[in-house]
Coordinates of C-alpha atoms in Angstrom, one line a residue:
Chain S
M1 CA -57.7 -5.7 -25.7
E2 CA -54.6 -7.4 -24.8
T3 CA -51.5 -5.2 -24.5
L4 CA -48.3 -6.3 -26.4
E5 CA -46.2 -3.9 -24.2
L6 CA -43.5 -5.6 -22.2
T7 CA -43.4 -5.0 -18.5
Q8 CA -40.4 -3.0 -16.9
E9 CA -39.0 -6.4 -15.7
E10 CA -39.4 -8.0 -19.1
Q11 CA -37.9 -4.9 -21.0
F12 CA -34.9 -5.1 -18.4
Q13 CA -34.4 -8.7 -18.9
A14 CA -34.6 -8.3 -22.8
R15 CA -31.8 -5.8 -22.5
I16 CA -29.6 -8.2 -20.4
D17 CA -30.3 -11.0 -22.9
A18 CA -29.1 -8.8 -25.6
D19 CA -26.0 -8.0 -23.7
V20 CA -26.8 -4.4 -23.4
R21 CA -25.1 -2.8 -20.3
I22 CA -27.3 -1.5 -17.5
E23 CA -26.3 2.1 -16.5
P24 CA -27.1 3.8 -13.3
K25 CA -30.1 5.8 -14.4
D26 CA -31.8 2.9 -16.1
W27 CA -34.5 1.2 -14.4
M28 CA -33.6 -2.1 -12.7
P29 CA -35.3 -4.5 -10.2
E30 CA -34.9 -3.8 -6.7
A31 CA -33.4 -7.2 -6.2
Y32 CA -30.8 -6.5 -9.0
R33 CA -29.8 -3.2 -7.3
K34 CA -29.5 -4.8 -3.9
T35 CA -27.5 -7.9 -5.2
L36 CA -25.1 -5.7 -6.9
I37 CA -24.7 -3.3 -3.9
R38 CA -23.9 -6.3 -1.7
Q39 CA -21.5 -8.0 -4.3
I40 CA -19.7 -4.8 -5.3
S41 CA -19.4 -3.4 -1.6
Q42 CA -18.2 -7.0 -0.5
H43 CA -15.6 -6.8 -3.3
A44 CA -14.4 -3.3 -2.2
H45 CA -14.2 -4.2 1.4
S46 CA -12.2 -7.3 0.4
E47 CA -9.7 -4.7 -1.3
L48 CA -9.6 -2.8 1.9
V49 CA -9.3 -5.7 4.3
G50 CA -6.9 -7.5 1.8
M51 CA -4.3 -4.7 2.5
L52 CA -3.8 -6.0 6.0
P53 CA -2.3 -9.5 5.4
E54 CA 0.1 -8.3 2.9
G55 CA 0.8 -5.0 4.7
N56 CA 2.0 -7.4 7.6
W57 CA 5.1 -8.1 5.4
I58 CA 6.1 -4.7 3.9
T59 CA 8.4 -3.8 6.8
R60 CA 9.9 -7.2 6.8
A61 CA 10.3 -7.9 3.0
P62 CA 13.7 -9.4 2.3
S63 CA 15.2 -7.3 -0.3
L64 CA 14.5 -3.6 -1.4
K65 CA 13.1 -4.6 -4.7
R66 CA 10.5 -6.9 -3.1
K67 CA 9.6 -4.3 -0.6
S68 CA 8.8 -1.8 -3.4
I69 CA 6.8 -4.3 -5.3
L70 CA 4.7 -5.1 -2.2
L71 CA 4.2 -1.5 -1.5
A72 CA 3.0 -0.9 -5.0
K73 CA 0.7 -3.7 -4.8
V74 CA -0.9 -2.6 -1.5
Q75 CA -1.2 0.9 -2.9
D76 CA -3.0 -0.6 -6.1
E77 CA -5.4 -2.5 -3.7
A78 CA -6.4 0.7 -2.0
G79 CA -7.1 2.2 -5.4
H80 CA -9.1 -0.7 -6.5
G81 CA -11.2 -0.2 -3.3
L82 CA -11.9 3.4 -4.3
Y83 CA -13.0 2.3 -8.0
L84 CA -15.3 -0.2 -6.4
Y85 CA -16.8 2.1 -3.7
S86 CA -17.5 4.6 -6.6
A87 CA -19.1 1.9 -8.8
A88 CA -21.3 0.8 -5.9
E89 CA -22.2 4.5 -5.1
T90 CA -23.8 4.7 -8.5
L91 CA -26.3 2.3 -7.3
G92 CA -27.5 4.9 -4.6
T93 CA -25.6 3.9 -1.5
T94 CA -22.8 5.8 0.2
R95 CA -19.3 4.8 1.1
D96 CA -20.0 5.8 4.8
Q97 CA -23.0 3.4 4.8
M98 CA -21.0 0.6 3.2
L99 CA -18.1 0.9 5.8
A100 CA -20.7 1.2 8.7
D101 CA -22.0 -2.2 7.5
L102 CA -18.4 -3.5 7.3
H103 CA -17.7 -2.4 10.8
S104 CA -21.0 -3.8 12.2
G105 CA -20.2 -7.1 10.7
K106 CA -23.4 -7.0 8.4
A107 CA -21.4 -6.8 5.1
K108 CA -18.7 -9.5 4.5
Y109 CA -15.3 -9.5 2.7
S110 CA -13.4 -12.4 1.2
S111 CA -12.8 -15.2 3.6
I112 CA -9.4 -15.7 2.3
F113 CA -8.0 -12.5 4.3
N114 CA -8.9 -14.1 7.7
Y115 CA -5.9 -16.4 7.3
P116 CA -2.6 -15.2 8.8
T117 CA 0.5 -14.5 6.8
L118 CA 3.2 -16.4 8.6
S119 CA 6.2 -16.2 6.3
W120 CA 7.7 -14.4 3.3
A121 CA 6.5 -17.2 1.1
D122 CA 3.0 -16.3 1.9
M123 CA 3.5 -13.1 -0.2
G124 CA 4.3 -15.4 -2.9
C125 CA 1.1 -17.5 -2.3
V126 CA -1.1 -14.7 -2.0
G127 CA 0.0 -13.2 -5.2
W128 CA 0.2 -16.3 -7.1
L129 CA -2.8 -18.3 -5.7
V130 CA -5.1 -15.7 -4.3
D131 CA -4.7 -13.1 -6.8
G132 CA -4.8 -15.9 -9.3
A133 CA -8.3 -17.0 -8.1
A134 CA -9.3 -13.3 -8.0
I135 CA -8.6 -12.9 -11.5
L136 CA -10.6 -15.9 -12.6
N137 CA -13.5 -14.4 -10.7
Q138 CA -12.8 -11.0 -12.1
V139 CA -12.2 -11.3 -15.6
P140 CA -15.9 -12.6 -16.5
L141 CA -17.0 -9.6 -14.4
C142 CA -15.4 -7.3 -17.0
R143 CA -18.4 -8.2 -19.0
T144 CA -20.9 -8.3 -16.2
S145 CA -24.3 -6.6 -17.1
Y146 CA -23.9 -3.6 -14.7
G147 CA -22.0 -1.1 -16.7
P148 CA -19.9 0.8 -13.8
Y149 CA -19.0 -2.6 -12.2
A150 CA -17.9 -4.0 -15.5
R151 CA -15.7 -0.8 -16.3
A152 CA -14.2 -0.8 -12.8
M153 CA -13.3 -4.5 -13.3
V154 CA -11.2 -3.8 -16.5
R155 CA -9.0 -1.5 -14.6
V156 CA -8.6 -3.8 -11.7
C157 CA -7.9 -6.8 -13.8
K158 CA -5.0 -5.1 -15.6
E159 CA -3.2 -4.3 -12.4
E160 CA -4.1 -7.6 -10.7
S161 CA -2.5 -9.8 -13.3
F162 CA 0.5 -7.9 -12.9
H163 CA 0.4 -8.7 -9.1
Q164 CA -0.1 -12.3 -9.9
R165 CA 2.8 -12.7 -12.0
Q166 CA 4.8 -11.0 -9.4
G167 CA 3.5 -13.4 -6.7
F168 CA 4.5 -16.3 -9.1
E169 CA 7.9 -14.9 -9.4
I170 CA 8.4 -14.8 -5.8
M171 CA 7.5 -18.6 -5.5
Q172 CA 9.8 -19.4 -8.5
T173 CA 12.8 -17.6 -6.7
L174 CA 12.2 -19.4 -3.6
C175 CA 11.9 -22.7 -5.5
E176 CA 15.1 -22.2 -7.4
G177 CA 16.8 -21.1 -4.2
A178 CA 18.1 -22.6 -1.1
P179 CA 16.5 -25.9 0.4
E180 CA 15.1 -23.8 3.2
Q181 CA 13.6 -21.4 0.7
K182 CA 12.0 -24.0 -1.1
A183 CA 10.6 -25.6 2.2
M184 CA 9.2 -22.2 2.9
A185 CA 7.3 -22.1 -0.3
Q186 CA 6.0 -25.7 0.1
E187 CA 4.7 -24.9 3.6
A188 CA 2.9 -21.8 2.5
L189 CA 1.3 -23.6 -0.4
N190 CA 0.2 -26.3 2.1
R191 CA -1.6 -23.7 4.2
W192 CA -3.0 -21.6 1.3
W193 CA -4.3 -24.2 -1.3
W194 CA -7.5 -25.1 0.4
P195 CA -8.5 -21.6 1.6
T196 CA -7.9 -20.3 -2.0
L197 CA -10.2 -23.0 -3.4
M198 CA -12.9 -21.7 -0.9
M199 CA -12.6 -18.2 -2.5
F200 CA -15.0 -19.3 -5.3
G201 CA -17.8 -19.7 -2.8
P202 CA -19.9 -22.7 -1.8
A203 CA -20.7 -25.5 -4.2
D204 CA -23.1 -24.8 -6.8
A205 CA -25.9 -27.0 -5.2
D206 CA -25.5 -24.7 -1.8
S207 CA -25.3 -21.5 -3.6
P208 CA -28.8 -19.9 -3.7
N209 CA -27.8 -16.6 -5.5
T210 CA -26.3 -18.3 -8.5
E211 CA -29.2 -18.9 -10.6
Q212 CA -30.6 -15.4 -10.4
S213 CA -27.1 -13.7 -10.8
M214 CA -26.5 -16.0 -13.9
K215 CA -29.9 -15.0 -15.4
W216 CA -29.1 -11.1 -14.8
R217 CA -25.7 -12.0 -16.2
I218 CA -24.1 -10.5 -13.1
K219 CA -22.2 -13.9 -12.8
R220 CA -21.0 -15.5 -15.9
F221 CA -19.8 -18.9 -14.5
T222 CA -20.8 -20.9 -11.6
N223 CA -18.8 -21.3 -8.4
D224 CA -17.8 -24.8 -9.3
E225 CA -16.9 -24.0 -13.0
L226 CA -14.5 -21.3 -11.7
R227 CA -13.1 -23.5 -9.0
Q228 CA -12.4 -26.3 -11.8
K229 CA -10.7 -23.8 -14.0
F230 CA -8.5 -22.8 -11.2
V231 CA -7.4 -26.2 -10.1
D232 CA -6.7 -26.9 -13.9
M233 CA -4.6 -23.9 -14.3
M234 CA -2.7 -24.1 -10.9
V235 CA -1.7 -27.8 -10.7
P236 CA 0.6 -27.7 -13.8
Q237 CA 2.2 -24.4 -12.2
A238 CA 2.7 -26.0 -9.0
E239 CA 4.4 -28.9 -11.0
F240 CA 6.5 -26.3 -12.7
L241 CA 7.5 -25.0 -9.5
G242 CA 8.4 -28.5 -8.3
L243 CA 5.7 -28.2 -5.5
T244 CA 3.1 -30.5 -4.5
V245 CA -0.5 -29.3 -3.8
P246 CA -1.7 -30.8 -0.4
D247 CA -4.6 -33.0 -2.1
E248 CA -4.0 -36.8 -2.5
K249 CA -7.0 -36.9 -4.8
V250 CA -5.6 -34.3 -7.4
R251 CA -5.3 -36.5 -10.6
W252 CA -5.6 -35.8 -14.5
N253 CA -8.9 -37.2 -15.8
E254 CA -8.3 -37.9 -19.5
E255 CA -11.9 -38.4 -20.0
R256 CA -13.2 -35.2 -18.5
Q257 CA -9.8 -33.3 -19.7
A258 CA -9.7 -31.9 -16.4
Y259 CA -8.2 -32.4 -12.9
D260 CA -10.2 -34.4 -10.3
F261 CA -9.6 -33.0 -7.0
G262 CA -10.7 -33.6 -3.3
E263 CA -13.6 -32.2 -1.3
V264 CA -13.2 -28.8 0.3
N265 CA -13.6 -28.6 4.1
W266 CA -17.1 -26.9 4.0
E267 CA -17.3 -26.9 7.7
E268 CA -14.2 -24.7 8.0
F269 CA -15.5 -22.6 5.1
W270 CA -18.7 -21.7 6.9
N271 CA -16.9 -21.2 10.0
V272 CA -14.6 -18.6 8.5
V273 CA -17.5 -16.9 6.8
K274 CA -19.3 -16.7 10.1
G275 CA -16.4 -15.0 11.7
N276 CA -14.7 -17.9 13.4
G277 CA -11.3 -17.9 11.4
L278 CA -8.1 -17.1 13.0
C279 CA -7.9 -13.6 11.8
N280 CA -11.5 -12.6 11.6
Q281 CA -11.5 -10.6 14.9
E282 CA -8.1 -8.9 14.3
R283 CA -9.0 -7.7 10.7
L284 CA -12.1 -6.4 11.6
Q285 CA -10.9 -4.7 14.8
A286 CA -8.0 -3.0 12.7
R287 CA -10.4 -1.7 10.4
V288 CA -12.8 -0.4 13.1
D289 CA -9.9 0.9 15.0
A290 CA -8.4 2.8 11.9
W291 CA -11.8 4.4 11.3
E292 CA -12.5 5.3 14.9
E293 CA -8.9 6.6 15.5
G294 CA -9.1 8.7 12.2
A295 CA -12.4 10.3 13.2
W296 CA -10.8 13.6 14.3
V297 CA -8.6 13.7 11.1
R298 CA -11.7 13.4 8.9
E299 CA -13.4 16.0 11.1
A300 CA -10.6 18.3 11.0
A301 CA -10.6 18.0 7.1
L302 CA -14.4 18.9 7.1
A303 CA -13.9 21.8 9.5
H304 CA -11.1 23.2 7.7
A305 CA -12.9 23.0 4.3
A306 CA -15.8 24.9 5.8
K307 CA -13.7 27.6 7.3
R308 CA -11.9 28.1 3.8
A309 CA -15.2 28.2 2.1
G310 CA -16.6 30.8 4.6
R311 CA -13.6 32.8 4.1
E312 CA -13.7 32.7 0.3
L313 CA -17.3 33.8 0.5
A314 CA -16.4 36.5 2.9
K315 CA -13.9 37.6 0.4
S316 CA -15.9 37.7 -2.7
A317 CA -18.9 39.5 -0.8
A318 CA -16.3 42.3 0.1
Chain P
M1 CA 8.8 27.0 -6.4
M2 CA 12.4 27.6 -7.4
T3 CA 15.0 29.0 -4.9
D4 CA 18.4 30.7 -5.6
S5 CA 21.2 28.1 -6.0
T6 CA 23.5 27.8 -3.0
M7 CA 25.8 25.6 -5.0
P8 CA 29.1 27.2 -6.4
A9 CA 28.5 28.1 -10.0
H10 CA 31.8 26.4 -11.0
A11 CA 32.5 23.6 -8.5
P12 CA 36.1 22.6 -8.4
A13 CA 36.6 19.1 -9.8
A14 CA 36.2 16.4 -7.1
T15 CA 39.2 15.0 -5.8
P16 CA 39.7 11.3 -4.7
E17 CA 39.4 12.6 -1.1
T18 CA 36.2 14.4 -1.7
Q19 CA 35.0 11.3 -3.7
A20 CA 35.8 9.1 -0.6
Q21 CA 33.8 11.5 1.6
L22 CA 30.9 11.3 -0.8
L23 CA 30.0 7.7 0.2
P24 CA 29.1 8.4 3.8
F25 CA 27.0 11.3 2.6
V26 CA 25.2 9.3 0.0
L27 CA 24.6 6.4 2.5
Q28 CA 23.2 9.0 4.9
L29 CA 20.7 10.1 2.1
A30 CA 19.7 6.6 1.5
D31 CA 19.4 5.7 5.1
T32 CA 17.0 8.6 5.6
S33 CA 14.7 7.7 2.7
L34 CA 14.6 3.9 3.7
I35 CA 13.9 4.8 7.3
L36 CA 11.1 7.3 6.8
A37 CA 9.7 4.9 4.1
H38 CA 9.6 2.1 6.6
R39 CA 7.8 4.4 9.2
L40 CA 5.3 5.4 6.5
S41 CA 4.6 1.9 5.4
E42 CA 3.7 0.9 9.0
W43 CA 0.4 3.0 8.4
C44 CA -0.7 0.6 5.4
G45 CA -4.3 -0.4 6.1
H46 CA -4.5 1.6 9.3
G47 CA -4.8 5.3 7.8
P48 CA -7.9 7.6 8.8
I49 CA -9.5 7.4 5.2
L50 CA -8.7 5.2 2.2
E51 CA -7.4 8.2 0.3
Q52 CA -4.6 8.8 3.1
D53 CA -3.7 5.1 3.0
L54 CA -3.1 5.5 -0.6
A55 CA -1.0 8.8 0.0
M56 CA 1.1 7.4 2.6
A57 CA 2.0 4.1 0.8
N58 CA 2.7 6.4 -2.3
I59 CA 5.2 8.5 -0.4
A60 CA 6.6 5.6 1.1
L61 CA 7.2 4.0 -2.2
D62 CA 8.8 7.3 -3.7
L63 CA 11.1 7.3 -0.8
L64 CA 12.1 3.8 -1.1
G65 CA 12.9 4.3 -4.8
E66 CA 15.0 7.3 -4.0
A67 CA 16.7 5.0 -1.3
R68 CA 17.5 2.4 -3.6
S69 CA 18.9 4.8 -6.2
Y70 CA 21.4 6.2 -3.4
Y71 CA 22.3 2.6 -2.2
Q72 CA 23.2 1.7 -5.7
Y73 CA 25.3 4.7 -6.2
A74 CA 26.8 4.2 -2.6
A75 CA 27.8 0.6 -3.6
E76 CA 29.4 1.8 -6.8
L77 CA 31.5 4.4 -4.9
E78 CA 32.6 2.0 -2.2
G79 CA 33.6 -0.5 -5.1
K80 CA 33.6 -3.5 -3.0
G81 CA 30.9 -5.4 -4.7
R82 CA 28.2 -4.8 -2.0
T83 CA 24.6 -4.4 -3.2
E84 CA 21.8 -2.0 -2.3
D85 CA 20.6 -5.0 -0.1
D86 CA 23.8 -5.7 1.7
L87 CA 23.8 -1.9 2.6
A88 CA 20.2 -1.8 3.7
Y89 CA 20.1 -5.2 5.4
L90 CA 23.5 -5.8 6.7
R91 CA 24.7 -2.7 8.5
P92 CA 24.0 -2.5 12.2
A93 CA 22.3 0.6 13.8
V94 CA 25.5 2.4 14.7
E95 CA 26.4 2.4 11.1
Y96 CA 23.1 3.9 9.8
R97 CA 23.3 7.7 9.4
N98 CA 19.8 8.8 9.1
P99 CA 18.8 11.9 11.2
L100 CA 16.9 11.2 14.5
L101 CA 13.6 12.7 13.0
V102 CA 12.9 10.1 10.5
E103 CA 13.3 7.1 12.9
Q104 CA 10.7 8.5 15.4
P105 CA 7.6 6.5 15.9
N106 CA 4.4 7.3 13.8
G107 CA 2.3 8.3 16.9
D108 CA -1.1 9.6 15.9
F109 CA -1.7 11.0 12.3
A110 CA -0.6 14.6 13.6
H111 CA 2.7 13.2 14.6
T112 CA 3.3 11.5 11.3
I113 CA 2.2 14.8 9.5
V114 CA 4.6 17.0 11.6
R115 CA 7.5 14.6 11.0
Q116 CA 6.6 14.4 7.4
F117 CA 6.4 18.1 6.9
I118 CA 9.5 19.0 8.8
Y119 CA 11.4 16.5 6.8
D120 CA 9.8 17.5 3.4
A121 CA 10.7 21.1 4.0
F122 CA 14.3 20.1 4.2
H123 CA 14.3 17.4 1.6
Y124 CA 12.6 19.3 -1.1
H125 CA 15.1 22.3 -0.7
L126 CA 18.0 20.0 -0.5
L127 CA 17.0 18.2 -3.8
L128 CA 16.5 21.7 -5.5
Q129 CA 20.1 22.3 -4.8
L130 CA 21.5 18.9 -5.3
Q131 CA 20.1 18.6 -8.8
Q132 CA 22.2 21.4 -9.9
G133 CA 25.4 20.1 -8.3
P134 CA 28.5 18.9 -10.1
D135 CA 28.2 15.3 -9.1
A136 CA 26.3 13.9 -12.1
Q137 CA 25.0 10.9 -10.5
L138 CA 23.8 12.7 -7.4
A139 CA 22.2 15.4 -9.6
A140 CA 20.3 12.9 -11.7
I141 CA 18.9 11.1 -8.5
A142 CA 18.0 14.5 -7.0
E143 CA 16.2 15.5 -10.4
K144 CA 14.1 12.6 -10.4
S145 CA 13.4 12.8 -6.6
V146 CA 12.6 16.6 -6.4
K147 CA 9.6 16.0 -8.6
E148 CA 8.3 13.5 -5.9
A149 CA 9.3 15.5 -3.0
A150 CA 7.4 18.5 -4.6
Y151 CA 4.3 16.1 -4.2
H152 CA 5.2 15.1 -0.7
I153 CA 5.6 18.6 0.6
K154 CA 2.3 19.8 -0.8
W155 CA 0.6 16.9 0.8
S156 CA 2.2 17.5 4.3
S157 CA 1.7 21.2 4.1
E158 CA -2.0 20.8 3.4
W159 CA -2.3 18.5 6.3
V160 CA -0.3 20.8 8.6
I161 CA -3.0 23.5 7.6
R162 CA -5.9 21.3 7.9
L163 CA -5.0 20.0 11.2
G164 CA -3.8 23.4 12.7
D165 CA -6.8 25.4 11.3
G166 CA -9.3 22.5 11.8
T167 CA -11.1 21.7 14.9
D168 CA -10.0 22.1 18.6
E169 CA -9.0 18.5 18.9
S170 CA -6.9 18.6 15.7
R171 CA -5.3 21.7 16.8
Q172 CA -4.2 20.3 20.2
R173 CA -3.0 17.1 18.7
I174 CA -0.8 18.9 16.0
E175 CA 0.4 21.3 18.8
K176 CA 1.5 18.4 20.9
A177 CA 3.1 16.5 17.8
I178 CA 5.1 19.9 17.3
R179 CA 6.2 19.9 20.9
N180 CA 7.3 16.4 20.6
L181 CA 9.1 16.5 17.4
W182 CA 10.5 20.0 16.9
R183 CA 13.7 19.1 18.8
F184 CA 14.6 16.7 15.9
G185 CA 14.4 19.5 12.9
G186 CA 17.7 21.2 13.7
E187 CA 20.0 18.3 12.9
L188 CA 18.8 18.2 9.4
T189 CA 20.6 21.5 8.6
T190 CA 23.6 21.1 11.0
S191 CA 26.7 20.0 8.9
T192 CA 28.5 16.9 10.2
S193 CA 32.4 17.0 9.5
T194 CA 31.5 14.9 6.4
E195 CA 29.1 17.6 5.1
Q196 CA 31.5 20.3 5.9
A197 CA 34.2 18.8 3.8
L198 CA 31.8 18.2 1.1
Q199 CA 30.5 21.8 1.3
A200 CA 34.0 23.1 1.0
A201 CA 34.5 21.1 -2.1
G202 CA 31.1 22.4 -3.6
L203 CA 29.5 18.9 -3.7
V204 CA 27.0 19.6 -1.0
P205 CA 24.8 22.8 -0.8
N206 CA 25.3 25.4 1.9
Y207 CA 23.3 24.2 4.9
T208 CA 23.1 27.7 6.4
A209 CA 21.4 28.9 3.1
L210 CA 19.4 25.6 3.1
R211 CA 18.3 26.2 6.8
Q212 CA 16.8 29.8 5.9
Q213 CA 14.9 28.3 2.8
M214 CA 13.6 25.6 5.0
E215 CA 12.6 28.0 7.8
A216 CA 10.9 30.3 5.3
H217 CA 8.8 27.4 4.0
V218 CA 7.9 26.1 7.5
A219 CA 7.0 29.8 8.4
R220 CA 4.7 30.3 5.5
V221 CA 2.9 27.0 6.1
F222 CA 2.4 27.5 9.9
E223 CA 1.1 31.0 9.3
E224 CA -1.7 29.5 7.1
A225 CA -2.2 26.9 9.8
T226 CA -2.5 29.6 12.3
L227 CA 0.3 27.8 14.3
P228 CA 3.1 29.6 16.0
V229 CA 6.7 28.7 15.0
P230 CA 8.4 27.3 18.3
E231 CA 11.4 29.2 19.5
G232 CA 14.3 28.5 21.7
V233 CA 14.0 24.7 21.5
F234 CA 17.1 22.6 22.3
M235 CA 17.8 20.7 19.0
Q236 CA 19.0 17.1 19.3
Q237 CA 22.0 15.7 17.2
G238 CA 23.5 12.4 16.6
G239 CA 21.8 10.3 14.0
K240 CA 23.9 11.4 11.1
D241 CA 26.9 10.2 13.0
G242 CA 25.3 6.8 13.9
R243 CA 24.2 7.7 17.4
H244 CA 20.5 7.1 17.4
S245 CA 17.5 7.1 19.6
E246 CA 16.3 3.7 21.1
H247 CA 13.7 3.4 18.3
L248 CA 16.1 2.5 15.4
G249 CA 17.2 -0.8 16.8
Y250 CA 13.8 -2.3 17.1
L251 CA 13.2 -0.9 13.5
L252 CA 16.3 -2.6 12.0
A253 CA 15.5 -5.9 13.9
E254 CA 12.3 -6.0 11.9
L255 CA 13.6 -4.7 8.7
Q256 CA 16.6 -7.0 8.5
Y257 CA 15.3 -10.1 10.0
L258 CA 14.9 -12.3 7.0
Q259 CA 18.4 -11.3 5.5
R260 CA 20.0 -12.0 9.1
T261 CA 18.3 -15.4 9.3
Y262 CA 19.1 -16.6 5.8
P263 CA 22.2 -14.7 4.8
G264 CA 23.4 -14.7 1.3
L265 CA 20.3 -15.8 -0.5
Q266 CA 18.4 -14.5 -3.5
W267 CA 14.9 -13.3 -2.9

């Protein structure tokens, strides 16, 4: 007799289709688990590595107010890293394992952090553009199908949108300031514009994971859809600032009700992803050094905790 | 943890002279918080574990906030229209009044912890007193900051204990850090002529009593950390009078470079 029961996989997909959140103890396809571990840990690593290009300017920020804002922001990023590592751990991996994968180069982080921060205006561009792109990626993730990830993203997005406005404010102050400040802002935009467009990942035609991720509702929009949204949002903001985006092909398309824009340099994108960006080596080395040079500190904390527990045990036995 | 007040119960009203003396004192507090915040922020992204990156950025941010409050008050006392940024970014090293301790380089994590702990043991007790003082503005800043300093000293004390009573390596490292940094602790509670005048006027706590509170705190934590308290160490002085170690010049070159390159602009 033919069974009407659904397979585990079909039940899982039915829950996804009904927009029911998947939780850590629920059954899930192994590929779903693996995809999420890869994506969430990559996201966590990006928060961690992303502290470096901005950390580069904390000691040189031009006013005490800006310095405070930047420090608060980097502190938030460390916190985002912690939320995301915790979310990934609900899938059965460990933070130590994820960090080992980062340090060995097996796990990736966002390609954007392999670009150097060369002037103060870069702090504006990182906030305005890079965090702006991150928000477009992350807001849909607040509805992603895996519960712990979605809940982490709700918290991250609240803080991230605050940073983005502060980044825009840095740009605005520079653009309303002296000519050399405005030039600094334009030069930074010239360097950050294309790398930010690359943050949305390869074109849909070259993005093998997209279809499955959409079906599982891990992703809600394709890379190209989000990239288009970003351009549509940012071009008017650049105009408002009196800046020009470094793309001669940017033009409002009345028919599409969207901006046309030029082709991303995919050769550069793949090079950076493969580790050949200007700062890939420095960023990874900084993280590996911090981990290795901090080993004795972590060992001391563990040894002391064990001693303390031993003493308490002895005390309660006496 | 409360300590007995060393401020006079009924401070005499501040005279114009003591008000004028207050400016260098407030600047000294501001510079101290700013320089230590700068050092801690250098750890950003390089800490031994993410939680401690977060903790150090957090303490740096608290200290920076405290520095801003003092600079704003100093600018008001000075009354020449200078801003917090003018005071932080446009004064040369010889005008900076921070004690030598806080400008010392981070070194390894043990050096950072020892520097922080010695400073926290002073800072926390200073603020407990200042918040009871007769100068309303200083008392208000201290009242806010002491809540943060209580967190800082808890953090640094716990790490002194973990490193002292951790592994052989952590113990060797913290002992080395103590050998290198102990000589800067005495300056914190050695009164300058400014501080003496303000103490006489009842605007600044009695530093002898403050030193006892600080030493008692250090002794308690060191005992738990199984570390001996060093004795007979020659104490370096000078930072509070603008005579610094060679480290401060480089630190300020970095901190001030944008304001120096593009003076007089809004950021």
